[in-house]
Short mmCIF file of C-alpha atoms in Angstrom, two decimals:
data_model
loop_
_atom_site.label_atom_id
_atom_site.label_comp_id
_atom_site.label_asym_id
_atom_site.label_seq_id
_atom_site.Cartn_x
_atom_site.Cartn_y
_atom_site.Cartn_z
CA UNK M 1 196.21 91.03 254.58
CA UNK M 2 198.31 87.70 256.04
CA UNK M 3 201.34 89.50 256.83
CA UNK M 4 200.93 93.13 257.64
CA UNK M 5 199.20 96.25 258.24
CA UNK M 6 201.19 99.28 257.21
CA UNK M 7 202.38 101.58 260.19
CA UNK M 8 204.62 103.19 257.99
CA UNK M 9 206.25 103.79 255.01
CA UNK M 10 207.19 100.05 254.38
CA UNK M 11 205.35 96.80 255.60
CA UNK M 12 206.43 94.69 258.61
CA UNK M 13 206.47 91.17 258.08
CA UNK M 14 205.81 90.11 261.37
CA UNK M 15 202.46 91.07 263.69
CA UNK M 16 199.81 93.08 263.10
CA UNK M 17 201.58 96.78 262.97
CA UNK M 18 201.02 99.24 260.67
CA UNK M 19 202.95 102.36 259.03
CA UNK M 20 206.55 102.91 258.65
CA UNK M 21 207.82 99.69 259.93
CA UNK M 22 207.84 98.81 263.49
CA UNK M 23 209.36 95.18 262.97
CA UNK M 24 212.51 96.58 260.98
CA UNK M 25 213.39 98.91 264.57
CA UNK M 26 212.69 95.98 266.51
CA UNK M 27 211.65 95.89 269.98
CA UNK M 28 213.86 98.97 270.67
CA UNK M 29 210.96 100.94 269.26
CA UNK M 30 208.90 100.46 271.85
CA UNK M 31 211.50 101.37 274.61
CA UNK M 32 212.50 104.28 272.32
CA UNK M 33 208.87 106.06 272.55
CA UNK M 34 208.83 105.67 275.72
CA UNK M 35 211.90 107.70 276.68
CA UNK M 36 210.78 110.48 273.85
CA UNK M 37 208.91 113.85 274.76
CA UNK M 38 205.30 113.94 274.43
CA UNK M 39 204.06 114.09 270.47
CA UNK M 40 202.30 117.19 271.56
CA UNK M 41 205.04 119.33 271.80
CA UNK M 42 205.87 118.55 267.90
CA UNK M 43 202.06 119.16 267.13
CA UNK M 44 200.30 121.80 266.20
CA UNK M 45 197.21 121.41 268.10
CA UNK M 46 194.31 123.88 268.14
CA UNK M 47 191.51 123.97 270.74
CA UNK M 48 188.33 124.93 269.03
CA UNK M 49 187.97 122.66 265.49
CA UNK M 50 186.77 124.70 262.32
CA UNK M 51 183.95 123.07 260.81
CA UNK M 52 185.16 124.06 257.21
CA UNK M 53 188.90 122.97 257.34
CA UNK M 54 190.27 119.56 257.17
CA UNK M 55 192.93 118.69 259.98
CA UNK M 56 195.51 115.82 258.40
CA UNK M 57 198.54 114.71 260.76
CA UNK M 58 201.34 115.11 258.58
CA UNK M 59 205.12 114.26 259.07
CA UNK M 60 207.34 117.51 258.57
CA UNK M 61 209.87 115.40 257.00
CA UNK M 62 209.26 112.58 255.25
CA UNK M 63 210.21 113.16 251.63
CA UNK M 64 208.30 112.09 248.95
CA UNK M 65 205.28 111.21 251.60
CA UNK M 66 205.12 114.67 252.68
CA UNK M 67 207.12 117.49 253.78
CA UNK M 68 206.69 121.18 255.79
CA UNK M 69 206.80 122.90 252.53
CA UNK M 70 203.78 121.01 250.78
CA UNK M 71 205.38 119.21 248.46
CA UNK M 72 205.01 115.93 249.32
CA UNK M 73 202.79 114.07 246.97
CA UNK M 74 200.58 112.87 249.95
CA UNK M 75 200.05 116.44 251.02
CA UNK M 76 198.70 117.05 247.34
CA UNK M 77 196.64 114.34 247.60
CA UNK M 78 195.20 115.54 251.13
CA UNK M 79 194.57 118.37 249.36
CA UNK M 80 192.37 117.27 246.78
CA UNK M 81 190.31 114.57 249.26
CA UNK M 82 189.49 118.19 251.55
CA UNK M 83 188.22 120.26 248.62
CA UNK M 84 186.49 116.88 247.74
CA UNK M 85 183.92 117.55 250.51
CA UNK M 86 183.87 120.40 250.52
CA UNK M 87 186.99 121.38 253.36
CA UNK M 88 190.46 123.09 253.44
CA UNK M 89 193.18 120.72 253.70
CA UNK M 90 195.01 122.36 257.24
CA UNK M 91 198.04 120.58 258.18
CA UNK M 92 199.26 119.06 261.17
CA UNK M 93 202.60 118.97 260.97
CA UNK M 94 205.29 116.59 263.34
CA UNK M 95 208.70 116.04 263.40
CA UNK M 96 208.48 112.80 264.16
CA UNK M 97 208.06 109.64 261.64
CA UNK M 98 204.39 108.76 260.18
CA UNK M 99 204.73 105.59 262.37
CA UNK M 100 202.98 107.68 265.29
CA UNK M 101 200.75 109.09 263.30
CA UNK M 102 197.75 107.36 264.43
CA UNK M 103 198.74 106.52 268.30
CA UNK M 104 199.93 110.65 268.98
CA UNK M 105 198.02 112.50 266.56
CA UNK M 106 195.01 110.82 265.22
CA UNK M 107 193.79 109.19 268.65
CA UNK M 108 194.10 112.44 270.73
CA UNK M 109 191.74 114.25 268.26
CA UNK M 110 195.01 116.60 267.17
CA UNK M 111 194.07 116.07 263.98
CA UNK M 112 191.53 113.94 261.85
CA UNK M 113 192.99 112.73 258.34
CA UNK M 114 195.61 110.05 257.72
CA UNK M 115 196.39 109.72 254.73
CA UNK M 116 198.63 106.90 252.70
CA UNK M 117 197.17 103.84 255.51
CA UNK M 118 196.87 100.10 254.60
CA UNK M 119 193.27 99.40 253.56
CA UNK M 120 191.69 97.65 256.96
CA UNK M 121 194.25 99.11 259.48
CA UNK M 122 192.73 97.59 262.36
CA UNK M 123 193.12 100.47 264.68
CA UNK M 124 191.05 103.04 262.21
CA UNK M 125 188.46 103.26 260.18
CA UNK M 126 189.64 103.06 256.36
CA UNK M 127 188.32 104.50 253.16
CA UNK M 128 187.31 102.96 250.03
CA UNK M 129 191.27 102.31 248.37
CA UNK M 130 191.95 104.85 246.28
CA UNK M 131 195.35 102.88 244.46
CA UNK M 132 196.80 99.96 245.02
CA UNK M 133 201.05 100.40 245.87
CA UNK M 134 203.22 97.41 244.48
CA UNK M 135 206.79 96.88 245.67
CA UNK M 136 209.33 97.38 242.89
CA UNK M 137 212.57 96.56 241.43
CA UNK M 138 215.21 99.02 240.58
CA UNK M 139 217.60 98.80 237.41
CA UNK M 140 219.47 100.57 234.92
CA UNK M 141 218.17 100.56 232.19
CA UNK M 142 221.64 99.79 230.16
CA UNK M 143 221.64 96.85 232.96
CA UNK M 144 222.26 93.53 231.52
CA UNK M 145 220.12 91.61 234.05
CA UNK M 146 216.53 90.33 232.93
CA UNK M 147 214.59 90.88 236.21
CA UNK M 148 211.12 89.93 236.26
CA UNK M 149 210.04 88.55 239.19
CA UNK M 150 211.61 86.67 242.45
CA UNK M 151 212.03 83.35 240.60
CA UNK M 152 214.43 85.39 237.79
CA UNK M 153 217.71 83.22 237.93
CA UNK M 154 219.39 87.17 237.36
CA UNK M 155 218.99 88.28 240.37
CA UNK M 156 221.98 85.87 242.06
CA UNK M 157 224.01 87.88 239.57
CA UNK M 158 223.14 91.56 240.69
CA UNK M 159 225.99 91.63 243.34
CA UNK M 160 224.75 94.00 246.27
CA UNK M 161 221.27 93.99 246.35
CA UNK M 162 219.55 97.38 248.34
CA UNK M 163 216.53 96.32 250.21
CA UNK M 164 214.66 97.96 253.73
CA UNK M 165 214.85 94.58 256.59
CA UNK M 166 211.97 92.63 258.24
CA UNK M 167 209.74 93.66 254.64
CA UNK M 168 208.46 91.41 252.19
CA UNK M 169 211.57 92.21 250.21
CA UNK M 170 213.55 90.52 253.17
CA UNK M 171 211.61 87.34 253.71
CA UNK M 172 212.19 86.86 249.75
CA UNK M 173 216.02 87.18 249.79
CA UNK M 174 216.07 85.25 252.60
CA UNK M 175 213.87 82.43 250.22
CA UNK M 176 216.10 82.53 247.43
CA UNK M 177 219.49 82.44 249.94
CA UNK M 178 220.05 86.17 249.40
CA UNK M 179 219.82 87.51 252.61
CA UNK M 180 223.59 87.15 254.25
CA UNK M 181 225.15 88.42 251.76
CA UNK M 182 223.17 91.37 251.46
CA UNK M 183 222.49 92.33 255.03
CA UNK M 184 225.15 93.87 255.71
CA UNK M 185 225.32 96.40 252.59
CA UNK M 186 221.29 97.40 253.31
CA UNK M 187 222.34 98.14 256.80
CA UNK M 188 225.40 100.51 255.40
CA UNK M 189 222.56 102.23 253.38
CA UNK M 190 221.31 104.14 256.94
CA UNK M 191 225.43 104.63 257.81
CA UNK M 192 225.11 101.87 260.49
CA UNK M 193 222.96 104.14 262.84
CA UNK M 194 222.09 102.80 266.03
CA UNK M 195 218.50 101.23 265.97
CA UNK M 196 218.26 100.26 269.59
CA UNK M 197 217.25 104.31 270.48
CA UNK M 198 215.60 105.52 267.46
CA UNK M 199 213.40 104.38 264.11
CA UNK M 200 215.98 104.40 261.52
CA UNK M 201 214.98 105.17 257.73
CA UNK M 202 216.69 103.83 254.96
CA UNK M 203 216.62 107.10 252.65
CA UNK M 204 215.35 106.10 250.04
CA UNK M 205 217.33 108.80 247.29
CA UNK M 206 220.12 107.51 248.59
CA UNK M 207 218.72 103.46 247.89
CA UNK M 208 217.68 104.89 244.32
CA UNK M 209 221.18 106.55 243.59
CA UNK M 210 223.34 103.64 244.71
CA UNK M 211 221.48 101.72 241.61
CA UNK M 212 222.56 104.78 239.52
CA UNK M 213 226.10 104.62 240.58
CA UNK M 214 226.23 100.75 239.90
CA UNK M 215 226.97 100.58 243.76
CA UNK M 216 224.22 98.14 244.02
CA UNK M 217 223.59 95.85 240.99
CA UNK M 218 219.92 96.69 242.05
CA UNK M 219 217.23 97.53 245.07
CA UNK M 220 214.10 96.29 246.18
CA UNK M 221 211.73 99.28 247.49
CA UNK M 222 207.88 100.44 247.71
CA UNK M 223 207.42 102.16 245.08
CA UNK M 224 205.88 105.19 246.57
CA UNK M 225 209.12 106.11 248.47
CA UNK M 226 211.32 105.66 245.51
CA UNK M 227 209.49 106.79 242.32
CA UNK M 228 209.85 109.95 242.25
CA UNK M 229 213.90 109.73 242.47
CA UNK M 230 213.64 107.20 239.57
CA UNK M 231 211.50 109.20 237.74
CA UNK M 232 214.08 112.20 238.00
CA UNK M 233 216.97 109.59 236.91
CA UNK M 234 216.81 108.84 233.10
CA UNK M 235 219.15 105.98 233.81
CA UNK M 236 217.13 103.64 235.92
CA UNK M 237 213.61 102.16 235.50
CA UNK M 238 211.12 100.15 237.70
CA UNK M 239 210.16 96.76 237.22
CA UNK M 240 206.90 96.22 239.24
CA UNK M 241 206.88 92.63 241.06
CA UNK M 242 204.43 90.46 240.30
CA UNK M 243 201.72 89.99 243.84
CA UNK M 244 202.20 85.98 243.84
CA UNK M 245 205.03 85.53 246.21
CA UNK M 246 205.19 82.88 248.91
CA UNK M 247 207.48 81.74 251.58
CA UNK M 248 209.31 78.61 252.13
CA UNK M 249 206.47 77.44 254.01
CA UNK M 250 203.72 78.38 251.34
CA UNK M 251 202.59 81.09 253.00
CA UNK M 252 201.75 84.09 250.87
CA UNK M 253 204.27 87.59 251.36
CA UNK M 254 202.01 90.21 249.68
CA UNK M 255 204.18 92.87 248.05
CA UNK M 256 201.34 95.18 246.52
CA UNK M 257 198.88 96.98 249.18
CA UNK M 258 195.44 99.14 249.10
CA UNK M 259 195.96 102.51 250.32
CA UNK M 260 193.12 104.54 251.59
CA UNK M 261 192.15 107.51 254.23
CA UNK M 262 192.12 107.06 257.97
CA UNK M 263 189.72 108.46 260.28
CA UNK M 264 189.36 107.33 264.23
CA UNK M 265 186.56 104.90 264.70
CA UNK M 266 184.16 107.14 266.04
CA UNK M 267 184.08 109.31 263.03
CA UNK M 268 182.03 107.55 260.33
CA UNK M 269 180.52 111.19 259.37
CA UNK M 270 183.79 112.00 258.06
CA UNK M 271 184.61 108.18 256.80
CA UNK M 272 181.55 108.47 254.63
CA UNK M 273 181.98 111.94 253.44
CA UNK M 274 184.98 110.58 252.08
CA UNK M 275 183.78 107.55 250.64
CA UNK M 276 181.31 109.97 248.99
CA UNK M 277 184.05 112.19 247.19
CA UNK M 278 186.51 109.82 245.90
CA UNK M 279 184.58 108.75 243.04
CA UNK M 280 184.82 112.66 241.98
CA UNK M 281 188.22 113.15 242.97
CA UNK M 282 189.81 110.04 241.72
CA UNK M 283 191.38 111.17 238.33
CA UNK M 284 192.97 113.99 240.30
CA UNK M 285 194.35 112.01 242.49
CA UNK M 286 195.66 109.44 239.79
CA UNK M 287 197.40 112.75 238.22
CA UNK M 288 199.08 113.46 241.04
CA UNK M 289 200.41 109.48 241.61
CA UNK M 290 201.21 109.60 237.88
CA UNK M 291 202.85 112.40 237.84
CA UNK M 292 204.92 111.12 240.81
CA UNK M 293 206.02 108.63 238.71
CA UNK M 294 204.11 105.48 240.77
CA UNK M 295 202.89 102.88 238.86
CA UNK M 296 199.52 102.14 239.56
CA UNK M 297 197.87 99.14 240.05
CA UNK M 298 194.06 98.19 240.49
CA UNK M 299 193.04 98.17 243.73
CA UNK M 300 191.74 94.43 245.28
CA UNK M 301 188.79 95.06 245.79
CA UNK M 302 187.93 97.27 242.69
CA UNK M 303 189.14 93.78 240.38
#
């Protein structure tokens, strides 16, 4: 992948860094974990590990990703992989963003499942992909625009224009002169919260329903955060972006990504139980994306 690894939920354009977005917080990140109290004290962490369950690091809060109650589809999905080979699915729940996931729950052996990580996150191990997420554009339906792509001569006539900074969305509206006069309406969208002490999340209900309210004249998200709220809205519809974008300088801005499991690097056992079970699981986990509302495409390196 030329651009990015996902760290988060959304995909930095700049470095190596993987899951949600380390590039749109900035350097301030960095001096923001540092300050923070130890992940471990938002972990559940257990001392002896039960051979028959499956420990996956999961965010408490992190609608539609995955939430305390279960409901998130990535907690379904966990779910399914664990009964795949043969394990419970036991979750390790944090308060904290999935952006730490790896470095403070994976990598001290809290727990042993990511799931939802950029296929060939260099600092895991990564299953076969098991779907391939596109980025997406947001309309109403009654909308008079014809979006198809970035080169649609529409989209200079949407008027405010949602979109997450420093993500492939970003580098295109700053290709196609967009940018300035949209920067400051994506940065209302998180109420102008401070991002020099904490990772700041665009909500991404509230991205879908300022489409819905003809706030915005449309939004540029991943689809995985946003389908399920445009799913739920009869009024709007996605429009998946086409995966042939460049920059100015010809370099290519991917804007669909593999997702597969993560495991630490020392446990292949587990990497190729895995790799084992998705062939056997995989309709039930398309059910669950479909059902989600995601649109799926075919994996990379399943074409």
């Amino acid at each position: 992948m030329p651009l990015s690894i996902r760290t988060d939920r959304s995909h930095s354009t700049i470095g190596k860094v993987s899951r949600p977005l380390l590039a749109a917080a900035g350097l301030s990140v960095l001096a923001w974990m540092s300050i923070t109290p130890s992940f471990a004290q938002d972990a559940t962490t257990k001392t002896a590990v039960d051979g028959s369950v499956l420990r996956v690091c999961a965010a408490a809060n992190e609608a539609p990703y995955s939430t305390k109650d279960e409901n998130g589809f990535e907690n379904k999905i966990a779910k399914i992989i664990a009964e795949g080979i043969g394990r419970k699915a036991e979750f390790v729940w944090s308060a904290k963003p999935a952006i730490y996931a790896v470095r403070d729950q994976l990598d001290k052996k809290l727990c042993d499942l990511v799931v939802g990580t950029d296929a060939g996150d260099e600092r895991v191990l990564t299953s076969k992909p098991y779907y391939r997420a596109p980025y997406v554009f947001i309309v109403r339906k009654d909308s008079p625009l014809k979006i198809e792509n970035w080169d649609s001569p529409d989209l200079a006539k949407a008027g405010k224009i949602g979109f997450v900074p420093s993500t492939p969305a970003s580098v295109m509206m700053e290709k196609e002169d967009l940018y300035n006069d949209n920067i400051n309406y994506a940065s209302s969208l998180t109420n102008f919260k401070d991002r020099r002490n904490a990772y700041t999340r665009i909500p991404p209900d509230r991205m879908v329903g300022e489409v819905a309210n003809e706030t915005a004249g449309l939004a540029v998200a991943f689809a995985p955060e946003v389908a399920r709220y445009v799913k739920a809205n009869d009024a709007l519809k996605l429009i998946v972006i086409p995966d042939n974008n460049v920059r100015s300088d010809g370099m290519k801005v991917p804007f669909h990504f593999d997702q597969s499991f993560a495991v630490r690097k020392d446990d292949k056992a587990l990497l190729s139980a895995i790799d084992e079970a998705l062939p056997k699981v995989q309709s039930k986990i398309e059910d669950v994306l479909k059902d989600e509302g995601i649109p799926l495409v075919q994996p990379a390196s399943n074409k």
